[in-house]
Amino acid sequence: MPISQGDLVRRVELLDSVENSGLSWFWATDQHGRMIYLSQNAQSRLGLGDEGVIGKHLTEIFQSDDAENAEGDGGRPLAYYLGARNSIVKLPVKVAASAENLILEIAGKPQFDAQHNFCGYRGSAKDITKIHESQRDAKRLAQYDALTGLANRHRMNKQLDSSLNKYRSDKRACALMMLDLDRFKQVNDTLGHPAGDELLKQVSGRLGQIFGNKGEIGRLGGDEFLIMLPDVDDRGELGELGARVIQMIAQPYSINGLRAIIGVSLGIAIAPYDGLNAEELVKAADLALYAAKGGGRGQYRFYSRELQEGAKLRRQLEEDLRDALIKDELVMHYQPIVKASDYKLSGFEALIRWEHPERGFVSPEIFIACAEDIGMIGQIGEWALHKVCEQASQWPIELRVAVNVSPTQFTSSDFVQVVQRALQKSGLAPDRLELEITESVFAGDDDLTRTIFTELKNLGVRLALDDFGTGYSSLSYLRNAPFDKIKIDQSFVRGSTEEGNNNSAIISAIVSLADALGMETVAEGTETKDELALVKKRGASHVQGYIFSQPISHEEALERLAKGQLIYEPRGPEKYRADRKSVLRKIGLIHDDHRYIVTLRNISKTGARIEGLLDVPVGTEVVLDLGDGQLAVATVRRSRKHVQGVEFEPPLISNGADGLCTRHRVSPYELEAAGRPLAALPHDAFGVLQESGLKRMPSIPRFAEMEFEPT
Ligand code: C2E
Ligand code: MG
Ligand code: MG
């Protein structure tokens, strides 16, 4: 149908108004793809002069957004459409010559004449820069944490998933560290959320410094971080990294002129040993983290099979702890603190004990952290204060008594009133009560802490700084805080007499500092005669430790006091001995392709004592199969009948808790190569390897295995 003149005019007017409105622009090319038309106001908006556009090839003016194409749906470049003479539908392009980062969306249709000859494109374009930018931001927001700029949970999961898939086919390893800040909540609550945010930023900065480009760091939300470390499976290296993280994060932070101190716990799992895919590995790292926190915080822990048991146990303990108070399962024990000069009793430290009906004695190291987590520390702390004041008020001699106070309890709003009530109810003289607090009370609000100190001093109670030297080691607060006593942490006393150890110098330093400030000093955890001699020589005014007495029940304490036995005798080993853990378990011993079963008697980083093989010559090289794919190469150094002392080379390493492990394990990839489907390590990894992998000769044992009764 022919178009009337009037229609034509109206159409041109309409097109003009669309062009002018900026809603859409028009463009056209000749058959070679050269621009023959571009709306006038598009040219001015894009900052392209008249002559700049006409005659240029379309791809010189518009360029497909490569970043977009690379990331997204694999969109094809503009040249492809032009070459193929395809229709262009909603293609985002950049404007090459424009100084601004303009993004247009173009559409176009190829045109053909009556003889079906291609004669160019006619198309439209519109400015989508704003929409595009906000989409980008949204995408970024969806992948990165706005506060720290680190990858967020979503991105970390995606990265981990795709990396682990790739690594699996290349037989690579990947370690995962999961971090959770300790006492972050306390800082957040006392200093406020903006301070908490600032703290998180500084933490992420420190993590960046530690890991550099060794790994990808992400924030999972709250105070949880995740670090992915490709190609790391040496647990020795990971342990060192973990220790470094703990040390760096524990350094004080300055936030708007205020000091904040936090700690961190971390769990470590390694693919493919502890899990193959993201889900398994995250679960394993999470469990290790949970164990690190349960172990008292400020620690790292490797995932191991046993932890699954441990996690169940802890959940059970949390349940049971809720009833422990009602069921009267908590008791206070008392450990003497004696004067260093004459070993005369100067007071007792009260230490809480939980007699669990099935599990027996549960250590406060474990359940105090539990109580904090489930919000019961206030109740338990109050109970302890009342109990101790009441018991101490019955003593026939007016001795001092020390009570441990957890930082959470200390900064709770009613703490001072709780102390006051306990004193009033029991009638105990305030100066007989000593509160032991740790350096971590300085983690939060300085003003609040100072107020509490002042109020406590007004009550007349004494204050002791517990575990000194383990925390943040800033001496500045010592000057302002009204402590009557510093307790030197046992880690300085233990091994202080060993050669090449600077603990004794540290003890001297702490003592002279305390003397200068007019405070008493207690050497905690003194066990041996040589330690006692050393701490006395270094000037500690008081001593506490097994050398004088373990913590005893209240009845025993009462009895001693009633008998007037106030002088203690040092009783204990002469010398400190490096920690050898006594164990009694069956392990595998491999020699000459034969696997024996022996009993592991004790084990340290450098060696072990085993029993069960007769007359193994000194110098024999063996491999101990410690389970879970841990093979330790060792040489027999001592041998007597059925008992051998072996030396590990390389040495074992710490598992983060008080256990030991090997740096490396049998790799699941080895098991796969031996014909097993790839899976996380089974407990009996070596056995599996032996059965399915090695074609074994019917091996003849070289040594006689002997059964014996464990003593
Ligand atoms: P702490 O206040 O530093 O207490 C000293 C710990 O060292 C006690 O462990 C004590 O039994 C132990 N110890 C004493 N002498 C020696 C020694 O010669 N060698 C060795 N190896 N250890 C020695 P315990 O009773 O297991 O308490 C552990 C921690 O639990 C305490 O450390 C304290 O921080 C906390 N705790 C104990 N009772 C309470 C309580 O009533 N409330 C709170 N909030 N915490 C408590
Ligand atoms: Mg204490
Ligand atoms: Mg202590």
Coordinates of N, CA and C and ligand atoms in Angstrom, one line a residue, residues 349 404 436 438 466-468 487-490 524 544, ligand 3:
E349 N 43.6 -20.6 95.8 CA 42.9 -20.2 94.6 C 41.8 -21.2 94.5
N404 N 38.4 -17.0 90.1 CA 38.6 -16.6 88.7 C 37.3 -16.0 88.2
E436 N 40.6 -12.9 90.2 CA 41.6 -13.1 89.2 C 41.0 -12.8 87.8
T438 N 41.9 -11.9 83.6 CA 43.0 -12.0 82.6 C 43.0 -10.7 81.8
D466 N 45.7 -12.5 86.1 CA 46.0 -14.0 85.9 C 46.7 -14.2 84.5
D467 N 47.4 -15.3 84.4 CA 48.0 -15.8 83.2 C 48.8 -14.7 82.5
F468 N 49.5 -13.9 83.3 CA 50.2 -12.7 82.7 C 51.2 -13.2 81.7
K487 N 50.0 -12.8 88.3 CA 50.3 -14.2 88.2 C 51.0 -14.5 86.9
I488 N 52.3 -15.0 87.1 CA 53.1 -15.3 85.9 C 52.6 -16.6 85.3
D489 N 52.3 -16.6 84.1 CA 51.6 -17.7 83.5 C 52.5 -19.0 83.5
Q490 N 51.9 -20.1 83.6 CA 52.7 -21.4 83.8 C 53.6 -21.6 82.6
E524 N 53.0 -19.4 88.7 CA 52.0 -20.4 88.5 C 52.6 -21.7 88.0
Q544 N 52.8 -21.2 93.3 CA 51.7 -22.1 93.3 C 52.0 -23.2 92.3
Ligands
MG3 MG 46.6 -18.9 85.5

